[in-house]
Structures are given as structure tokens and as C-alpha cells.
Amino acid sequence: MLKYTDKKSAIAMAREGDMSDADILKHALRGIGGDERRRLVIEWGEALGYEATDVLRLARKAGLISSTHPPKNRGKPRKKEQKNTFE
């Protein structure tokens, strides 16, 4: 695991190479999964200069972590309610 100063140096080099912050996070998280991934997003986000909520939002938008919201019903038609024809 990199120290904070090592992260800052790696970030400076990556930014000189025109990497976006999302790309930097993507490379930092390579091979990491689960809860550890979210923790590292926050750690690297601090080194990038983000608040925790902002870097989590960036990571979600970049597809690096899953959303905390349930998936939306995309592309599947809703079942129509059947009307009671018996009176």
C-alpha cells in the first residue's frame, strides 16, 4: 500500500501524462474488490483533493463502484394491472 506522499507523487506524474482523475482511480483500484475498493476510492480521493462524497460520486459515475441505489427497471415493460371484469 502506498503512503500518502507516494500517492501524491503518482498523481502528479499521472496528471502530467494527461490522465483524468477517473483514470487515476481506475488504475489505483485494479485488482481490488469489495469494501476495500470503496475505502481505497476515499483514500485516493483525498490525495486527489476531493471530499469523500465527491470522489464516491466520481467513482460511481465512472463505473468503478456500484451504486447504492437499486437498479432501475430498464427496458422491461411493466405488467399492466388486470381489471376485474366481473361485477
N, CA, C and O atoms as a Tinker XYZ file with bonds, in Angstrom:
   348  protein
     1  N      0.841000   -1.172000    0.000000    73     2
     2  CA     0.000000    0.000000    0.000000    64     1     3
     3  C      0.889000    1.239000    0.000000    63     2     4     5
     4  O      1.877000    1.322000    0.730000    81     3
     5  N      0.508000    2.198000   -0.841000    73     3     6
     6  CA     1.310000    3.407000   -0.968000    64     5     7
     7  C      1.030000    4.386000    0.168000    63     6     8     9
     8  O     -0.098000    4.506000    0.647000    81     7
     9  N      2.073000    5.071000    0.578000    73     7    10
    10  CA     1.923000    6.142000    1.560000    64     9    11
    11  C      1.302000    7.353000    0.870000    63    10    12    13
    12  O      1.282000    7.442000   -0.358000    81    11
    13  N      0.803000    8.271000    1.669000    73    11    14
    14  CA     0.142000    9.465000    1.136000    64    13    15
    15  C      1.070000   10.240000    0.195000    63    14    16    17
    16  O      0.643000   10.677000   -0.874000    81    15
    17  N      2.332000   10.411000    0.584000    73    15    18
    18  CA     3.273000   11.170000   -0.256000    64    17    19
    19  C      3.552000   10.435000   -1.559000    63    18    20    21
    20  O      3.726000   11.066000   -2.602000    81    19
    21  N      3.595000    9.101000   -1.509000    73    19    22
    22  CA     3.793000    8.320000   -2.724000    64    21    23
    23  C      2.586000    8.450000   -3.648000    63    22    24    25
    24  O      2.738000    8.508000   -4.868000    81    23
    25  N      1.398000    8.494000   -3.071000    73    23    26
    26  CA     0.180000    8.690000   -3.865000    64    25    27
    27  C      0.219000   10.047000   -4.546000    63    26    28    29
    28  O     -0.107000   10.168000   -5.727000    81    27
    29  N      0.622000   11.075000   -3.793000    73    27    30
    30  CA     0.686000   12.420000   -4.367000    64    29    31
    31  C      1.675000   12.471000   -5.532000    63    30    32    33
    32  O      1.417000   13.134000   -6.536000    81    31
    33  N      2.799000   11.778000   -5.403000    73    31    34
    34  CA     3.784000   11.740000   -6.482000    64    33    35
    35  C      3.232000   11.005000   -7.701000    63    34    36    37
    36  O      3.408000   11.449000   -8.836000    81    35
    37  N      2.570000    9.890000   -7.460000    73    35    38
    38  CA     1.972000    9.122000   -8.556000    64    37    39
    39  C      0.888000    9.941000   -9.250000    63    38    40    41
    40  O      0.772000    9.900000  -10.475000    81    39
    41  N      0.100000   10.681000   -8.487000    73    39    42
    42  CA    -0.954000   11.522000   -9.047000    64    41    43
    43  C     -0.349000   12.642000   -9.890000    63    42    44    45
    44  O     -0.846000   12.938000  -10.977000    81    43
    45  N      0.711000   13.261000   -9.398000    73    43    46
    46  CA     1.367000   14.336000  -10.146000    64    45    47
    47  C      1.892000   13.823000  -11.488000    63    46    48    49
    48  O      1.735000   14.485000  -12.513000    81    47
    49  N      2.513000   12.645000  -11.477000    73    47    50
    50  CA     3.026000   12.065000  -12.723000    64    49    51
    51  C      1.884000   11.711000  -13.676000    63    50    52    53
    52  O      1.992000   11.933000  -14.882000    81    51
    53  N      0.799000   11.165000  -13.145000    73    51    54
    54  CA    -0.341000   10.786000  -13.979000    64    53    55
    55  C     -0.990000   12.022000  -14.596000    63    54    56    57
    56  O     -1.380000   12.001000  -15.763000    81    55
    57  N     -1.106000   13.083000  -13.827000    73    55    58
    58  CA    -1.708000   14.317000  -14.355000    64    57    59
    59  C     -0.816000   14.950000  -15.414000    63    58    60    61
    60  O     -1.313000   15.546000  -16.370000    81    59
    61  N      0.512000   14.824000  -15.248000    73    59    62
    62  CA     1.424000   15.315000  -16.286000    64    61    63
    63  C      1.215000   14.541000  -17.581000    63    62    64    65
    64  O      1.415000   15.076000  -18.671000    81    63
    65  N      0.817000   13.294000  -17.457000    73    63    66
    66  CA     0.532000   12.462000  -18.623000    64    65    67
    67  C     -0.897000   12.613000  -19.115000    63    66    68    69
    68  O     -1.371000   11.791000  -19.899000    81    67
    69  N     -1.591000   13.653000  -18.663000    73    67    70
    70  CA    -2.960000   13.970000  -19.076000    64    69    71
    71  C     -3.990000   12.910000  -18.707000    63    70    72    73
    72  O     -4.986000   12.746000  -19.413000    81    71
    73  N     -3.767000   12.190000  -17.615000    73    71    74
    74  CA    -4.774000   11.239000  -17.135000    64    73    75
    75  C     -5.839000   11.992000  -16.359000    63    74    76    77
    76  O     -5.540000   12.921000  -15.609000    81    75
    77  N     -7.088000   11.579000  -16.548000    73    75    78
    78  CA    -8.180000   12.172000  -15.771000    64    77    79
    79  C     -8.164000   11.577000  -14.367000    63    78    80    81
    80  O     -7.517000   10.559000  -14.121000    81    79
    81  N     -8.878000   12.218000  -13.457000    73    79    82
    82  CA    -8.959000   11.698000  -12.095000    64    81    83
    83  C     -9.637000   10.329000  -12.074000    63    82    84    85
    84  O     -9.264000    9.462000  -11.283000    81    83
    85  N    -10.633000   10.134000  -12.941000    73    83    86
    86  CA   -11.304000    8.834000  -13.019000    64    85    87
    87  C    -10.335000    7.755000  -13.496000    63    86    88    89
    88  O    -10.378000    6.628000  -13.004000    81    87
    89  N     -9.466000    8.086000  -14.444000    73    87    90
    90  CA    -8.468000    7.118000  -14.919000    64    89    91
    91  C     -7.453000    6.789000  -13.823000    63    90    92    93
    92  O     -7.024000    5.644000  -13.688000    81    91
    93  N     -7.080000    7.790000  -13.056000    73    91    94
    94  CA    -6.148000    7.562000  -11.945000    64    93    95
    95  C     -6.771000    6.592000  -10.941000    63    94    96    97
    96  O     -6.118000    5.654000  -10.485000    81    95
    97  N     -8.031000    6.826000  -10.605000    73    95    98
    98  CA    -8.731000    5.922000   -9.681000    64    97    99
    99  C     -8.828000    4.513000  -10.270000    63    98   100   101
   100  O     -8.634000    3.523000   -9.565000    81    99
   101  N     -9.124000    4.438000  -11.546000    73    99   102
   102  CA    -9.247000    3.129000  -12.204000    64   101   103
   103  C     -7.957000    2.325000  -12.069000    63   102   104   105
   104  O     -7.991000    1.132000  -11.770000    81   103
   105  N     -6.831000    2.979000  -12.290000    73   103   106
   106  CA    -5.547000    2.284000  -12.168000    64   105   107
   107  C     -5.211000    1.948000  -10.721000    63   106   108   109
   108  O     -4.609000    0.908000  -10.451000    81   107
   109  N     -5.590000    2.809000   -9.795000    73   107   110
   110  CA    -5.312000    2.564000   -8.377000    64   109   111
   111  C     -6.129000    1.392000   -7.840000    63   110   112   113
   112  O     -5.699000    0.708000   -6.911000    81   111
   113  N     -7.304000    1.158000   -8.420000    73   111   114
   114  CA    -8.218000    0.128000   -7.923000    64   113   115
   115  C     -8.086000   -1.200000   -8.655000    63   114   116   117
   116  O     -8.816000   -2.143000   -8.351000    81   115
   117  N     -7.188000   -1.288000   -9.594000    73   115   118
   118  CA    -7.030000   -2.508000  -10.376000    64   117   119
   119  C     -6.759000   -3.696000   -9.453000    63   118   120   121
   120  O     -5.812000   -3.690000   -8.666000    81   119
   121  N     -7.614000   -4.715000   -9.570000    73   119   122
   122  CA    -7.440000   -5.938000   -8.790000    64   121   123
   123  C     -8.008000   -5.884000   -7.378000    63   122   124   125
   124  O     -7.857000   -6.841000   -6.619000    81   123
   125  N     -8.653000   -4.793000   -7.017000    73   123   126
   126  CA    -9.221000   -4.632000   -5.682000    64   125   127
   127  C    -10.735000   -4.733000   -5.783000    63   126   128   129
   128  O    -11.334000   -4.181000   -6.707000    81   127
   129  N    -11.353000   -5.426000   -4.850000    73   127   130
   130  CA   -12.807000   -5.566000   -4.883000    64   129   131
   131  C    -13.433000   -5.378000   -3.514000    63   130   132   133
   132  O    -12.741000   -5.221000   -2.508000    81   131
   133  N    -14.739000   -5.399000   -3.500000    73   131   134
   134  CA   -15.493000   -5.358000   -2.254000    64   133   135
   135  C    -15.390000   -4.058000   -1.492000    63   134   136   137
   136  O    -15.217000   -2.987000   -2.076000    81   135
   137  N    -15.498000   -4.166000   -0.171000    73   135   138
   138  CA   -15.457000   -2.992000    0.700000    64   137   139
   139  C    -14.103000   -2.293000    0.655000    63   138   140   141
   140  O    -14.012000   -1.080000    0.849000    81   139
   141  N    -13.064000   -3.062000    0.398000    73   139   142
   142  CA   -11.717000   -2.483000    0.297000    64   141   143
   143  C    -11.670000   -1.464000   -0.848000    63   142   144   145
   144  O    -10.985000   -0.445000   -0.751000    81   143
   145  N    -12.391000   -1.740000   -1.912000    73   143   146
   146  CA   -12.413000   -0.859000   -3.078000    64   145   147
   147  C    -12.976000    0.520000   -2.708000    63   146   148   149
   148  O    -12.404000    1.546000   -3.074000    81   147
   149  N    -14.075000    0.536000   -1.995000    73   147   150
   150  CA   -14.701000    1.801000   -1.589000    64   149   151
   151  C    -13.768000    2.587000   -0.664000    63   150   152   153
   152  O    -13.660000    3.809000   -0.775000    81   151
   153  N    -13.099000    1.885000    0.243000    73   151   154
   154  CA   -12.165000    2.546000    1.157000    64   153   155
   155  C    -11.005000    3.179000    0.381000    63   154   156   157
   156  O    -10.584000    4.296000    0.681000    81   155
   157  N    -10.497000    2.455000   -0.614000    73   155   158
   158  CA    -9.392000    2.990000   -1.411000    64   157   159
   159  C     -9.833000    4.164000   -2.280000    63   158   160   161
   160  O     -9.050000    5.083000   -2.522000    81   159
   161  N    -11.072000    4.143000   -2.749000    73   159   162
   162  CA   -11.593000    5.288000   -3.506000    64   161   163
   163  C    -11.503000    6.542000   -2.636000    63   162   164   165
   164  O    -11.084000    7.600000   -3.105000    81   163
   165  N    -11.893000    6.419000   -1.385000    73   163   166
   166  CA   -11.864000    7.567000   -0.480000    64   165   167
   167  C    -10.427000    8.000000   -0.200000    63   166   168   169
   168  O    -10.128000    9.195000   -0.200000    81   167
   169  N     -9.532000    7.031000    0.040000    73   167   170
   170  CA    -8.119000    7.358000    0.296000    64   169   171
   171  C     -7.491000    8.090000   -0.887000    63   170   172   173
   172  O     -6.873000    9.141000   -0.720000    81   171
   173  N     -7.656000    7.524000   -2.084000    73   171   174
   174  CA    -7.084000    8.145000   -3.272000    64   173   175
   175  C     -7.777000    9.465000   -3.568000    63   174   176   177
   176  O     -7.143000   10.401000   -4.055000    81   175
   177  N     -9.054000    9.551000   -3.283000    73   175   178
   178  CA    -9.778000   10.796000   -3.487000    64   177   179
   179  C     -9.225000   11.928000   -2.640000    63   178   180   181
   180  O     -9.113000   13.063000   -3.103000    81   179
   181  N     -8.882000   11.616000   -1.403000    73   179   182
   182  CA    -8.269000   12.623000   -0.538000    64   181   183
   183  C     -6.941000   13.093000   -1.128000    63   182   184   185
   184  O     -6.635000   14.285000   -1.109000    81   183
   185  N     -6.158000   12.155000   -1.650000    73   183   186
   186  CA    -4.879000   12.518000   -2.261000    64   185   187
   187  C     -5.093000   13.336000   -3.539000    63   186   188   189
   188  O     -4.260000   14.169000   -3.896000    81   187
   189  N     -6.216000   13.091000   -4.223000    73   187   190
   190  CA    -6.554000   13.858000   -5.424000    64   189   191
   191  C     -7.136000   15.234000   -5.089000    63   190   192   193
   192  O     -7.236000   16.101000   -5.956000    81   191
   193  N     -7.524000   15.425000   -3.805000    73   191   194
   194  CA    -8.062000   16.700000   -3.376000    64   193   195
   195  C     -9.580000   16.744000   -3.286000    63   194   196   197
   196  O    -10.163000   17.827000   -3.247000    81   195
   197  N    -10.223000   15.589000   -3.252000    73   195   198
   198  CA   -11.685000   15.507000   -3.180000    64   197   199
   199  C    -12.154000   15.235000   -1.756000    63   198   200   201
   200  O    -11.428000   14.664000   -0.942000    81   199
   201  N    -13.370000   15.653000   -1.478000    73   199   202
   202  CA   -14.078000   15.225000   -0.271000    64   201   203
   203  C    -14.591000   13.810000   -0.548000    63   202   204   205
   204  O    -14.730000   13.418000   -1.707000    81   203
   205  N    -14.872000   13.047000    0.505000    73   203   206
   206  CA   -15.294000   11.652000    0.347000    64   205   207
   207  C    -16.537000   11.525000   -0.526000    63   206   208   209
   208  O    -16.578000   10.678000   -1.419000    81   207
   209  N    -17.545000   12.349000   -0.285000    73   207   210
   210  CA   -18.778000   12.233000   -1.070000    64   209   211
   211  C    -18.548000   12.547000   -2.545000    63   210   212   213
   212  O    -19.143000   11.916000   -3.418000    81   211
   213  N    -17.688000   13.517000   -2.819000    73   211   214
   214  CA   -17.422000   13.899000   -4.203000    64   213   215
   215  C    -16.667000   12.812000   -4.964000    63   214   216   217
   216  O    -16.972000   12.539000   -6.125000    81   215
   217  N    -15.691000   12.195000   -4.318000    73   215   218
   218  CA   -14.926000   11.164000   -5.012000    64   217   219
   219  C    -15.758000    9.892000   -5.176000    63   218   220   221
   220  O    -15.603000    9.181000   -6.168000    81   219
   221  N    -16.635000    9.598000   -4.222000    73   219   222
   222  CA   -17.532000    8.450000   -4.388000    64   221   223
   223  C    -18.481000    8.686000   -5.553000    63   222   224   225
   224  O    -18.772000    7.766000   -6.318000    81   223
   225  N    -18.958000    9.905000   -5.687000    73   223   226
   226  CA   -19.828000   10.251000   -6.814000    64   225   227
   227  C    -19.077000   10.105000   -8.133000    63   226   228   229
   228  O    -19.627000    9.585000   -9.104000    81   227
   229  N    -17.826000   10.559000   -8.176000    73   227   230
   230  CA   -16.998000   10.431000   -9.370000    64   229   231
   231  C    -16.768000    8.965000   -9.713000    63   230   232   233
   232  O    -16.859000    8.573000  -10.876000    81   231
   233  N    -16.469000    8.156000   -8.698000    73   231   234
   234  CA   -16.216000    6.729000   -8.921000    64   233   235
   235  C    -17.466000    6.010000   -9.414000    63   234   236   237
   236  O    -17.374000    5.133000  -10.273000    81   235
   237  N    -18.621000    6.365000   -8.891000    73   235   238
   238  CA   -19.879000    5.762000   -9.361000    64   237   239
   239  C    -20.137000    6.133000  -10.809000    63   238   240   241
   240  O    -20.507000    5.286000  -11.622000    81   239
   241  N    -19.937000    7.406000  -11.124000    73   239   242
   242  CA   -20.169000    7.881000  -12.487000    64   241   243
   243  C    -19.227000    7.199000  -13.479000    63   242   244   245
   244  O    -19.606000    6.936000  -14.620000    81   243
   245  N    -18.007000    6.916000  -13.044000    73   243   246
   246  CA   -17.016000    6.257000  -13.903000    64   245   247
   247  C    -17.195000    4.742000  -13.940000    63   246   248   249
   248  O    -16.488000    4.050000  -14.673000    81   247
   249  N    -18.146000    4.221000  -13.144000    73   247   250
   250  CA   -18.400000    2.786000  -13.131000    64   249   251
   251  C    -17.391000    1.990000  -12.318000    63   250   252   253
   252  O    -17.231000    0.788000  -12.529000    81   251
   253  N    -16.722000    2.642000  -11.404000    73   251   254
   254  CA   -15.694000    1.968000  -10.607000    64   253   255
   255  C    -16.251000    1.315000   -9.356000    63   254   256   257
   256  O    -15.667000    0.366000   -8.832000    81   255
   257  N    -17.372000    1.817000   -8.879000    73   255   258
   258  CA   -18.064000    1.202000   -7.744000    64   257   259
   259  C    -19.545000    1.144000   -8.094000    63   258   260   261
   260  O    -20.038000    1.922000   -8.910000    81   259
   261  N    -20.229000    0.224000   -7.471000    73   259   262
   262  CA   -21.657000    0.115000   -7.753000    64   261   263
   263  C    -22.433000    1.182000   -7.004000    63   262   264   265
   264  O    -21.987000    1.696000   -5.978000    81   263
   265  N    -23.564000    1.491000   -7.521000    73   263   266
   266  CA   -24.422000    2.483000   -6.889000    64   265   267
   267  C    -25.047000    1.891000   -5.638000    63   266   268   269
   268  O    -25.195000    0.676000   -5.515000    81   267
   269  N    -25.404000    2.755000   -4.730000    73   267   270
   270  CA   -26.079000    2.286000   -3.525000    64   269   271
   271  C    -27.571000    2.179000   -3.743000    63   270   272   273
   272  O    -28.295000    1.653000   -2.898000    81   271
   273  N    -28.029000    2.674000   -4.871000    73   271   274
   274  CA   -29.447000    2.617000   -5.201000    64   273   275
   275  C    -29.752000    1.332000   -5.964000    63   274   276   277
   276  O    -28.904000    0.841000   -6.708000    81   275
   277  N    -30.951000    0.781000   -5.789000    73   275   278
   278  CA   -31.305000   -0.411000   -6.549000    64   277   279
   279  C    -31.390000   -0.084000   -8.038000    63   278   280   281
   280  O    -31.688000    1.053000   -8.401000    81   279
   281  N    -31.134000   -1.057000   -8.898000    73   279   282
   282  CA   -31.188000   -0.781000  -10.332000    64   281   283
   283  C    -32.602000   -0.423000  -10.767000    63   282   284   285
   284  O    -33.585000   -0.921000  -10.219000    81   283
   285  N    -32.680000    0.455000  -11.766000    73   283   286
   286  CA   -33.973000    0.845000  -12.295000    64   285   287
   287  C    -34.465000   -0.234000  -13.250000    63   286   288   289
   288  O    -33.675000   -1.004000  -13.795000    81   287
   289  N    -35.749000   -0.279000  -13.440000    73   287   290
   290  CA   -36.356000   -1.235000  -14.361000    64   289   291
   291  C    -36.169000   -0.698000  -15.772000    63   290   292   293
   292  O    -37.013000    0.052000  -16.262000    81   291
   293  N    -35.075000   -1.071000  -16.432000    73   291   294
   294  CA   -34.753000   -0.541000  -17.754000    64   293   295
   295  C    -35.133000   -1.534000  -18.834000    63   294   296   297
   296  O    -34.778000   -2.711000  -18.769000    81   295
   297  N    -35.844000   -1.058000  -19.804000    73   295   298
   298  CA   -36.138000   -1.864000  -20.976000    64   297   299
   299  C    -37.201000   -2.928000  -20.786000    63   298   300   301
   300  O    -37.605000   -3.566000  -21.758000    81   299
   301  N    -37.651000   -3.132000  -19.597000    73   299   302
   302  CA   -38.664000   -4.150000  -19.354000    64   301   303
   303  C    -40.016000   -3.456000  -19.192000    63   302   304   305
   304  O    -40.173000   -2.590000  -18.331000    81   303
   305  N    -40.977000   -3.831000  -20.006000    73   303   306
   306  CA   -42.288000   -3.194000  -19.855000    64   305   307
   307  C    -42.950000   -3.629000  -18.556000    63   306   308   309
   308  O    -42.820000   -4.773000  -18.120000    81   307
   309  N    -43.640000   -2.716000  -17.968000    73   307   310
   310  CA   -44.371000   -3.034000  -16.744000    64   309   311
   311  C    -45.584000   -3.871000  -17.090000    63   310   312   313
   312  O    -46.201000   -3.698000  -18.142000    81   311
   313  N    -45.913000   -4.769000  -16.200000    73   311   314
   314  CA   -47.120000   -5.560000  -16.389000    64   313   315
   315  C    -48.320000   -4.669000  -16.096000    63   314   316   317
   316  O    -48.376000   -3.974000  -15.082000    81   315
   317  N    -49.250000   -4.712000  -16.994000    73   315   318
   318  CA   -50.470000   -3.912000  -16.792000    64   317   319
   319  C    -51.325000   -4.609000  -15.753000    63   318   320   321
   320  O    -51.416000   -5.836000  -15.694000    81   319
   321  N    -51.936000   -3.786000  -14.949000    73   319   322
   322  CA   -52.859000   -4.351000  -13.946000    64   321   323
   323  C    -54.094000   -4.867000  -14.662000    63   322   324   325
   324  O    -54.649000   -4.197000  -15.533000    81   323
   325  N    -54.510000   -6.051000  -14.291000    73   323   326
   326  CA   -55.696000   -6.610000  -14.902000    64   325   327
   327  C    -56.923000   -6.041000  -14.222000    63   326   328   329
   328  O    -57.034000   -6.031000  -12.996000    81   327
   329  N    -57.840000   -5.568000  -15.048000    73   327   330
   330  CA   -59.065000   -5.037000  -14.498000    64   329   331
   331  C    -60.010000   -6.194000  -14.219000    63   330   332   333
   332  O    -60.055000   -7.178000  -14.957000    81   331
   333  N    -60.741000   -6.058000  -13.170000    73   331   334
   334  CA   -61.719000   -7.067000  -12.798000    64   333   335
   335  C    -62.947000   -6.868000  -13.689000    63   334   336   337
   336  O    -63.647000   -5.860000  -13.590000    81   335
   337  N    -63.193000   -7.846000  -14.559000    73   335   338
   338  CA   -64.331000   -7.726000  -15.483000    64   337   339
   339  C    -65.607000   -8.281000  -14.876000    63   338   340   341
   340  O    -66.689000   -8.142000  -15.446000    81   339
   341  N    -65.474000   -8.900000  -13.733000    73   339   342
   342  CA   -66.663000   -9.454000  -13.056000    64   341   343
   343  C    -67.245000   -8.391000  -12.138000    63   342   344   345
   344  O    -66.529000   -7.750000  -11.368000    81   343
   345  N    -68.544000   -8.221000  -12.235000    73   343   346
   346  CA   -69.186000   -7.250000  -11.347000    64   345   347
   347  C    -70.257000   -7.861000  -10.563000    63   346   348
   348  O    -70.902000   -7.182000   -9.764000    81   347
